[in-house]
Each structure stands twice: as structure tokens, then as C-alpha cells.
């Protein structure tokens, strides 16, 4: 009887200790999150490609950020923001009330600008390079359709008939232009997510109304990036 009672008491104590430990772990995680060290991060160099169609302006890109998570700290405010060439790029900030301020840049034309700012007494600089769109491919094949570089000289997107390609396996082949590499090929799958596919492989287009894919290219020498988009609608 004593042994049984001892086992029951031991078990109950173990359960109590576990229950007590759980909220402590949650609290530790919570307080660890809101008390993270201050964050200051700015890119050294940013290469940005201007939109060839200029249909999405005002376009901008982020080059860095500073602050904390949920607790604004005046010491980590981004100040003295300047551009060495406002004809090429204009900087601005957003998100101050959240505790983390993002430094963004509006690009205007091809060229180079040095974006500078100060955080907590220290100066940070980013070399911002805006480049004109460059066709990064030799051809793209979707099923029996071949789209050569000529179709992408002045645009980074093309629209095709949905009915011709839907509900079928379509082989996707991409050949980059000289000096360019493929970073990834992505296709819509009927949800908000994209599926990465391999070059020279087949993909079943099973969406109900429309479909799209994009190819991510990079030039390792210049670090310029391009995204080629194909829409079925």
C-alpha cells in the first residue's frame, strides 16, 4: 500500500512540475522575442533593374533597416538620409511606428548613387546601381511554342492563349543568353504558392482559368537580375 501511494505521489509531482515548466518556457520565449538586440543592417551594394514597361510605378526597393521588434527606440532611428545623385535614386523610410524602420529607394533612371544615413551615431552607405532592362535569354519553349529573344527585347513578359496549353503536360525548356545563368523556374499551381520546376522537364498545367510562370536569371559578372514572365489567359 505504501509503495503504491509513493508511486501515485511521485507521478502527481512529475505532472505538476511539467505543467509549471510549460508556461515558464512560453514566457521565456516570449520575453526573449520582444527583448531581442537592436538590429542594424544595410546592404553594401544593390543592383536594380528598371521595369521595361513602367507599368508598376511607383516602384521601389529596400536596401536596409534598423530598430527593434515592436519597441521603437530613438537611438536606432534612421536619420540624415541622403542620395549622392537624386536624378538616379531617391531614398525614403517607412515602418517607424513598428519599431523597425526600413530604408527604401525610388529608382528614376539608369545610373549610380550612394545612399547614406546615420543610425546611433554611425554612418552607413549603400552603392545603388540602377540598370536598364536586358533580355537575359536565347529562347524559352513551352510545349510546341518557341519564344526567342526578339520577343523579349523590350518587355519582360508575354501572354499566350490559356486554352492551347491547359490540362496538358507541357515541356519547359529555357536557354539563357551568354553571360547569364538560370537561378530558378517557377510555375503557378492553382494556389498562392509557386512550384519550382527543373529545366527541360514537363509540367501539367491544371489551373482552372489562367496560369503563369517566371524564370529568374542572374548575370554573375554584373549581378544584374531579370525575371521573365509568361502568362496564359
mmCIF file of N, CA and C in Angstrom, residues 108-207:
data_model
loop_
_atom_site.group_PDB
_atom_site.id
_atom_site.type_symbol
_atom_site.label_atom_id
_atom_site.label_comp_id
_atom_site.label_asym_id
_atom_site.label_seq_id
_atom_site.Cartn_x
_atom_site.Cartn_y
_atom_site.Cartn_z
ATOM 1 N N UNK A 108 14.962 56.163 -60.535
ATOM 2 C CA UNK A 108 14.393 57.042 -61.559
ATOM 3 C C UNK A 108 14.929 56.742 -62.957
ATOM 4 N N UNK A 109 16.220 56.492 -63.031
ATOM 5 C CA UNK A 109 16.817 56.184 -64.324
ATOM 6 C C UNK A 109 18.109 55.414 -64.093
ATOM 7 N N UNK A 110 18.679 54.905 -65.174
ATOM 8 C CA UNK A 110 19.920 54.137 -65.062
ATOM 9 C C UNK A 110 21.054 55.028 -64.570
ATOM 10 N N UNK A 111 21.879 54.480 -63.687
ATOM 11 C CA UNK A 111 22.986 55.233 -63.138
ATOM 12 C C UNK A 111 23.369 54.717 -61.766
ATOM 13 N N UNK A 112 24.228 55.454 -61.087
ATOM 14 C CA UNK A 112 24.721 55.043 -59.767
ATOM 15 C C UNK A 112 24.538 56.172 -58.759
ATOM 16 N N UNK A 113 24.159 55.789 -57.558
ATOM 17 C CA UNK A 113 24.009 56.761 -56.476
ATOM 18 C C UNK A 113 24.473 56.130 -55.174
ATOM 19 N N UNK A 114 25.075 56.915 -54.326
ATOM 20 C CA UNK A 114 25.459 56.450 -52.991
ATOM 21 C C UNK A 114 24.384 56.922 -52.008
ATOM 22 N N UNK A 115 23.726 55.960 -51.377
ATOM 23 C CA UNK A 115 22.692 56.274 -50.395
ATOM 24 C C UNK A 115 23.326 56.176 -49.014
ATOM 25 N N UNK A 116 23.257 57.250 -48.255
ATOM 26 C CA UNK A 116 23.867 57.261 -46.924
ATOM 27 C C UNK A 116 22.841 57.613 -45.860
ATOM 28 N N UNK A 117 23.110 57.174 -44.631
ATOM 29 C CA UNK A 117 22.255 57.502 -43.495
ATOM 30 C C UNK A 117 23.051 57.301 -42.212
ATOM 31 N N UNK A 118 22.462 57.726 -41.103
ATOM 32 C CA UNK A 118 23.106 57.555 -39.797
ATOM 33 C C UNK A 118 22.154 56.839 -38.842
ATOM 34 N N UNK A 119 22.721 55.926 -38.066
ATOM 35 C CA UNK A 119 21.964 55.221 -37.034
ATOM 36 C C UNK A 119 22.830 55.139 -35.783
ATOM 37 N N UNK A 120 22.328 55.659 -34.698
ATOM 38 C CA UNK A 120 23.030 55.604 -33.411
ATOM 39 C C UNK A 120 24.463 56.160 -33.521
ATOM 40 N N UNK A 121 24.610 57.252 -34.269
ATOM 41 C CA UNK A 121 25.900 57.921 -34.371
ATOM 42 C C UNK A 121 26.846 57.373 -35.422
ATOM 43 N N UNK A 122 26.447 56.321 -36.138
ATOM 44 C CA UNK A 122 27.315 55.723 -37.148
ATOM 45 C C UNK A 122 26.721 55.918 -38.539
ATOM 46 N N UNK A 123 27.599 56.170 -39.521
ATOM 47 C CA UNK A 123 27.165 56.384 -40.902
ATOM 48 C C UNK A 123 27.229 55.076 -41.694
ATOM 49 N N UNK A 124 26.178 54.832 -42.476
ATOM 50 C CA UNK A 124 26.110 53.638 -43.327
ATOM 51 C C UNK A 124 25.902 54.098 -44.773
ATOM 52 N N UNK A 125 26.569 53.393 -45.697
ATOM 53 C CA UNK A 125 26.467 53.748 -47.111
ATOM 54 C C UNK A 125 26.156 52.515 -47.961
ATOM 55 N N UNK A 126 25.301 52.737 -48.964
ATOM 56 C CA UNK A 126 24.950 51.687 -49.919
ATOM 57 C C UNK A 126 25.173 52.208 -51.331
ATOM 58 N N UNK A 127 25.884 51.433 -52.123
ATOM 59 C CA UNK A 127 26.070 51.785 -53.528
ATOM 60 C C UNK A 127 24.876 51.238 -54.305
ATOM 61 N N UNK A 128 24.054 52.138 -54.810
ATOM 62 C CA UNK A 128 22.840 51.741 -55.533
ATOM 63 C C UNK A 128 23.065 51.909 -57.027
ATOM 64 N N UNK A 129 22.938 50.801 -57.762
ATOM 65 C CA UNK A 129 23.156 50.808 -59.211
ATOM 66 C C UNK A 129 21.851 50.442 -59.907
ATOM 67 N N UNK A 130 21.329 51.374 -60.686
ATOM 68 C CA UNK A 130 20.112 51.114 -61.461
ATOM 69 C C UNK A 130 20.505 50.853 -62.909
ATOM 70 N N UNK A 131 20.012 49.772 -63.457
ATOM 71 C CA UNK A 131 20.356 49.410 -64.833
ATOM 72 C C UNK A 131 19.098 49.239 -65.681
ATOM 73 N N UNK A 132 19.258 49.492 -66.960
ATOM 74 C CA UNK A 132 18.162 49.269 -67.888
ATOM 75 C C UNK A 132 17.944 47.766 -68.075
ATOM 76 N N UNK A 133 16.718 47.411 -68.406
ATOM 77 C CA UNK A 133 16.374 46.012 -68.651
ATOM 78 C C UNK A 133 17.206 45.450 -69.805
ATOM 79 N N UNK A 134 17.669 44.207 -69.623
ATOM 80 C CA UNK A 134 18.426 43.498 -70.656
ATOM 81 C C UNK A 134 17.787 42.123 -70.837
ATOM 82 N N UNK A 135 17.542 41.732 -72.069
ATOM 83 C CA UNK A 135 16.980 40.405 -72.329
ATOM 84 C C UNK A 135 18.008 39.348 -71.925
ATOM 85 N N UNK A 136 17.674 38.456 -70.993
ATOM 86 C CA UNK A 136 18.657 37.503 -70.478
ATOM 87 C C UNK A 136 18.608 36.111 -71.110
ATOM 88 N N UNK A 137 17.824 35.949 -72.176
ATOM 89 C CA UNK A 137 17.625 34.596 -72.704
ATOM 90 C C UNK A 137 17.883 34.496 -74.198
ATOM 91 N N UNK A 138 18.084 33.255 -74.626
ATOM 92 C CA UNK A 138 18.159 32.940 -76.054
ATOM 93 C C UNK A 138 16.796 32.480 -76.536
ATOM 94 N N UNK A 139 16.171 31.620 -75.733
ATOM 95 C CA UNK A 139 14.790 31.215 -76.044
ATOM 96 C C UNK A 139 14.143 30.560 -74.822
ATOM 97 N N UNK A 140 12.824 30.535 -74.849
ATOM 98 C CA UNK A 140 12.023 29.764 -73.904
ATOM 99 C C UNK A 140 11.045 28.929 -74.716
ATOM 100 N N UNK A 141 10.949 27.655 -74.365
ATOM 101 C CA UNK A 141 9.991 26.774 -75.032
ATOM 102 C C UNK A 141 8.936 26.317 -74.033
ATOM 103 N N UNK A 142 7.687 26.484 -74.418
ATOM 104 C CA UNK A 142 6.567 25.967 -73.631
ATOM 105 C C UNK A 142 5.773 25.065 -74.552
ATOM 106 N N UNK A 143 5.894 23.749 -74.337
ATOM 107 C CA UNK A 143 5.272 22.799 -75.252
ATOM 108 C C UNK A 143 5.872 22.940 -76.631
ATOM 109 N N UNK A 144 5.026 23.170 -77.636
ATOM 110 C CA UNK A 144 5.491 23.293 -79.020
ATOM 111 C C UNK A 144 5.804 24.735 -79.414
ATOM 112 N N UNK A 145 5.641 25.671 -78.479
ATOM 113 C CA UNK A 145 5.857 27.088 -78.782
ATOM 114 C C UNK A 145 7.251 27.536 -78.353
ATOM 115 N N UNK A 146 7.988 28.115 -79.290
ATOM 116 C CA UNK A 146 9.316 28.648 -79.000
ATOM 117 C C UNK A 146 9.271 30.166 -79.035
ATOM 118 N N UNK A 147 9.683 30.788 -77.938
ATOM 119 C CA UNK A 147 9.725 32.247 -77.853
ATOM 120 C C UNK A 147 11.188 32.679 -77.803
ATOM 121 N N UNK A 148 11.645 33.329 -78.851
ATOM 122 C CA UNK A 148 13.051 33.723 -78.949
ATOM 123 C C UNK A 148 13.293 35.066 -78.257
ATOM 124 N N UNK A 149 14.563 35.447 -78.226
ATOM 125 C CA UNK A 149 14.963 36.686 -77.550
ATOM 126 C C UNK A 149 14.298 37.917 -78.153
ATOM 127 N N UNK A 150 13.980 37.867 -79.455
ATOM 128 C CA UNK A 150 13.375 39.026 -80.112
ATOM 129 C C UNK A 150 12.065 39.446 -79.458
ATOM 130 N N UNK A 151 11.338 38.478 -78.894
ATOM 131 C CA UNK A 151 10.057 38.787 -78.254
ATOM 132 C C UNK A 151 10.239 39.458 -76.892
ATOM 133 N N UNK A 152 11.448 39.399 -76.369
ATOM 134 C CA UNK A 152 11.708 39.961 -75.039
ATOM 135 C C UNK A 152 12.726 41.100 -75.062
ATOM 136 N N UNK A 153 12.919 41.700 -76.209
ATOM 137 C CA UNK A 153 13.887 42.797 -76.303
ATOM 138 C C UNK A 153 13.427 44.034 -75.539
ATOM 139 N N UNK A 154 12.114 44.291 -75.565
ATOM 140 C CA UNK A 154 11.592 45.497 -74.934
ATOM 141 C C UNK A 154 10.602 45.213 -73.812
ATOM 142 N N UNK A 155 10.397 43.962 -73.498
ATOM 143 C CA UNK A 155 9.455 43.609 -72.444
ATOM 144 C C UNK A 155 9.932 42.369 -71.712
ATOM 145 N N UNK A 156 9.515 42.225 -70.466
ATOM 146 C CA UNK A 156 9.892 41.036 -69.694
ATOM 147 C C UNK A 156 8.720 40.080 -69.506
ATOM 148 N N UNK A 157 7.651 40.267 -70.284
ATOM 149 C CA UNK A 157 6.505 39.363 -70.168
ATOM 150 C C UNK A 157 5.834 39.135 -71.515
ATOM 151 N N UNK A 158 5.131 38.019 -71.605
ATOM 152 C CA UNK A 158 4.403 37.685 -72.815
ATOM 153 C C UNK A 158 3.132 36.948 -72.417
ATOM 154 N N UNK A 159 2.053 37.132 -73.198
ATOM 155 C CA UNK A 159 0.768 36.498 -72.923
ATOM 156 C C UNK A 159 0.432 35.517 -74.047
ATOM 157 N N UNK A 160 -0.007 34.322 -73.655
ATOM 158 C CA UNK A 160 -0.382 33.286 -74.607
ATOM 159 C C UNK A 160 -1.802 32.809 -74.313
ATOM 160 N N UNK A 161 -2.362 32.040 -75.236
ATOM 161 C CA UNK A 161 -3.722 31.524 -75.075
ATOM 162 C C UNK A 161 -3.761 30.405 -74.037
ATOM 163 N N UNK A 162 -4.637 30.546 -73.055
ATOM 164 C CA UNK A 162 -4.762 29.537 -71.994
ATOM 165 C C UNK A 162 -5.261 28.199 -72.557
ATOM 166 N N UNK A 163 -6.227 28.250 -73.456
ATOM 167 C CA UNK A 163 -6.855 27.028 -73.970
ATOM 168 C C UNK A 163 -5.873 26.100 -74.676
ATOM 169 N N UNK A 164 -4.863 26.686 -75.292
ATOM 170 C CA UNK A 164 -3.907 25.883 -76.057
ATOM 171 C C UNK A 164 -3.048 24.989 -75.170
ATOM 172 N N UNK A 165 -2.811 25.415 -73.931
ATOM 173 C CA UNK A 165 -1.849 24.710 -73.079
ATOM 174 C C UNK A 165 -2.467 24.025 -71.857
ATOM 175 N N UNK A 166 -3.676 24.397 -71.484
ATOM 176 C CA UNK A 166 -4.271 23.906 -70.236
ATOM 177 C C UNK A 166 -4.620 22.424 -70.292
ATOM 178 N N UNK A 167 -4.560 21.810 -69.111
ATOM 179 C CA UNK A 167 -4.922 20.399 -68.914
ATOM 180 C C UNK A 167 -4.039 19.454 -69.712
ATOM 181 N N UNK A 168 -2.795 19.852 -69.918
ATOM 182 C CA UNK A 168 -1.847 19.018 -70.649
ATOM 183 C C UNK A 168 -0.469 19.111 -69.998
ATOM 184 N N UNK A 169 0.350 18.099 -70.245
ATOM 185 C CA UNK A 169 1.754 18.166 -69.844
ATOM 186 C C UNK A 169 2.504 19.000 -70.872
ATOM 187 N N UNK A 170 3.185 20.026 -70.418
ATOM 188 C CA UNK A 170 3.923 20.897 -71.317
ATOM 189 C C UNK A 170 5.395 20.904 -70.912
ATOM 190 N N UNK A 171 6.257 20.625 -71.876
ATOM 191 C CA UNK A 171 7.685 20.641 -71.594
ATOM 192 C C UNK A 171 8.179 22.084 -71.553
ATOM 193 N N UNK A 172 8.975 22.400 -70.539
ATOM 194 C CA UNK A 172 9.514 23.743 -70.366
ATOM 195 C C UNK A 172 11.033 23.693 -70.544
ATOM 196 N N UNK A 173 11.516 24.438 -71.528
ATOM 197 C CA UNK A 173 12.955 24.488 -71.791
ATOM 198 C C UNK A 173 13.395 25.947 -71.894
ATOM 199 N N UNK A 174 14.483 26.271 -71.237
ATOM 200 C CA UNK A 174 14.986 27.651 -71.240
ATOM 201 C C UNK A 174 16.484 27.632 -71.522
ATOM 202 N N UNK A 175 16.908 28.490 -72.442
ATOM 203 C CA UNK A 175 18.338 28.646 -72.708
ATOM 204 C C UNK A 175 18.717 30.096 -72.422
ATOM 205 N N UNK A 176 19.581 30.326 -71.442
ATOM 206 C CA UNK A 176 19.980 31.698 -71.123
ATOM 207 C C UNK A 176 20.909 32.278 -72.186
ATOM 208 N N UNK A 177 20.950 33.600 -72.268
ATOM 209 C CA UNK A 177 21.876 34.275 -73.176
ATOM 210 C C UNK A 177 23.289 34.174 -72.610
ATOM 211 N N UNK A 178 24.270 34.487 -73.426
ATOM 212 C CA UNK A 178 25.668 34.420 -72.995
ATOM 213 C C UNK A 178 25.896 35.344 -71.801
ATOM 214 N N UNK A 179 26.531 34.813 -70.771
ATOM 215 C CA UNK A 179 26.826 35.594 -69.581
ATOM 216 C C UNK A 179 25.751 35.522 -68.514
ATOM 217 N N UNK A 180 24.632 34.869 -68.813
ATOM 218 C CA UNK A 180 23.525 34.768 -67.869
ATOM 219 C C UNK A 180 23.341 33.337 -67.387
ATOM 220 N N UNK A 181 22.806 33.193 -66.176
ATOM 221 C CA UNK A 181 22.518 31.882 -65.609
ATOM 222 C C UNK A 181 21.086 31.841 -65.084
ATOM 223 N N UNK A 182 20.504 30.651 -65.100
ATOM 224 C CA UNK A 182 19.151 30.466 -64.578
ATOM 225 C C UNK A 182 19.238 30.177 -63.083
ATOM 226 N N UNK A 183 18.561 31.000 -62.292
ATOM 227 C CA UNK A 183 18.511 30.777 -60.842
ATOM 228 C C UNK A 183 17.308 29.928 -60.446
ATOM 229 N N UNK A 184 16.278 29.932 -61.278
ATOM 230 C CA UNK A 184 15.102 29.125 -60.954
ATOM 231 C C UNK A 184 13.986 29.322 -61.966
ATOM 232 N N UNK A 185 13.169 28.285 -62.124
ATOM 233 C CA UNK A 185 11.982 28.329 -62.978
ATOM 234 C C UNK A 185 10.797 27.982 -62.086
ATOM 235 N N UNK A 186 9.778 28.851 -62.081
ATOM 236 C CA UNK A 186 8.660 28.672 -61.150
ATOM 237 C C UNK A 186 7.329 28.752 -61.886
ATOM 238 N N UNK A 187 6.408 27.844 -61.524
ATOM 239 C CA UNK A 187 5.090 27.772 -62.160
ATOM 240 C C UNK A 187 3.992 27.866 -61.116
ATOM 241 N N UNK A 188 2.875 28.501 -61.480
ATOM 242 C CA UNK A 188 1.730 28.553 -60.573
ATOM 243 C C UNK A 188 1.071 27.180 -60.534
ATOM 244 N N UNK A 189 0.504 26.849 -59.381
ATOM 245 C CA UNK A 189 -0.114 25.529 -59.224
ATOM 246 C C UNK A 189 -1.556 25.604 -58.747
ATOM 247 N N UNK A 190 -2.213 26.717 -59.024
ATOM 248 C CA UNK A 190 -3.604 26.862 -58.628
ATOM 249 C C UNK A 190 -3.794 27.438 -57.246
ATOM 250 N N UNK A 191 -2.690 27.707 -56.528
ATOM 251 C CA UNK A 191 -2.767 28.323 -55.201
ATOM 252 C C UNK A 191 -1.926 29.589 -55.226
ATOM 253 N N UNK A 192 -1.762 30.196 -54.048
ATOM 254 C CA UNK A 192 -0.943 31.404 -53.972
ATOM 255 C C UNK A 192 0.547 31.086 -53.999
ATOM 256 N N UNK A 193 0.876 29.785 -53.990
ATOM 257 C CA UNK A 193 2.274 29.385 -53.980
ATOM 258 C C UNK A 193 2.734 28.990 -55.375
ATOM 259 N N UNK A 194 4.040 29.031 -55.568
ATOM 260 C CA UNK A 194 4.643 28.646 -56.840
ATOM 261 C C UNK A 194 5.408 27.343 -56.664
ATOM 262 N N UNK A 195 5.483 26.580 -57.743
ATOM 263 C CA UNK A 195 6.221 25.323 -57.735
ATOM 264 C C UNK A 195 7.485 25.481 -58.571
ATOM 265 N N UNK A 196 8.621 25.132 -58.011
ATOM 266 C CA UNK A 196 9.867 25.195 -58.775
ATOM 267 C C UNK A 196 9.987 23.954 -59.647
ATOM 268 N N UNK A 197 10.332 24.146 -60.901
ATOM 269 C CA UNK A 197 10.471 23.034 -61.833
ATOM 270 C C UNK A 197 11.871 23.034 -62.432
ATOM 271 N N UNK A 198 12.292 21.875 -62.884
ATOM 272 C CA UNK A 198 13.615 21.755 -63.496
ATOM 273 C C UNK A 198 13.561 22.127 -64.963
ATOM 274 N N UNK A 199 14.665 22.654 -65.448
ATOM 275 C CA UNK A 199 14.761 22.979 -66.860
ATOM 276 C C UNK A 199 14.666 21.701 -67.694
ATOM 277 N N UNK A 200 14.018 21.782 -68.838
ATOM 278 C CA UNK A 200 13.826 20.655 -69.757
ATOM 279 C C UNK A 200 12.974 19.540 -69.148
ATOM 280 N N UNK A 201 12.054 19.918 -68.276
ATOM 281 C CA UNK A 201 11.134 18.942 -67.693
ATOM 282 C C UNK A 201 9.704 19.308 -68.074
ATOM 283 N N UNK A 202 8.769 18.381 -67.837
ATOM 284 C CA UNK A 202 7.361 18.612 -68.171
ATOM 285 C C UNK A 202 6.575 19.034 -66.944
ATOM 286 N N UNK A 203 5.559 19.865 -67.183
ATOM 287 C CA UNK A 203 4.716 20.346 -66.095
ATOM 288 C C UNK A 203 3.267 20.301 -66.553
ATOM 289 N N UNK A 204 2.408 19.718 -65.697
ATOM 290 C CA UNK A 204 0.987 19.614 -66.036
ATOM 291 C C UNK A 204 0.273 20.882 -65.596
ATOM 292 N N UNK A 205 -0.296 21.591 -66.543
ATOM 293 C CA UNK A 205 -0.987 22.850 -66.261
ATOM 294 C C UNK A 205 -2.427 22.540 -65.888
ATOM 295 N N UNK A 206 -2.720 22.601 -64.601
ATOM 296 C CA UNK A 206 -4.031 22.148 -64.117
ATOM 297 C C UNK A 206 -4.864 23.239 -63.463
ATOM 298 N N UNK A 207 -4.498 24.499 -63.641
ATOM 299 C CA UNK A 207 -5.297 25.574 -63.062
ATOM 300 C C UNK A 207 -6.599 25.725 -63.850
#
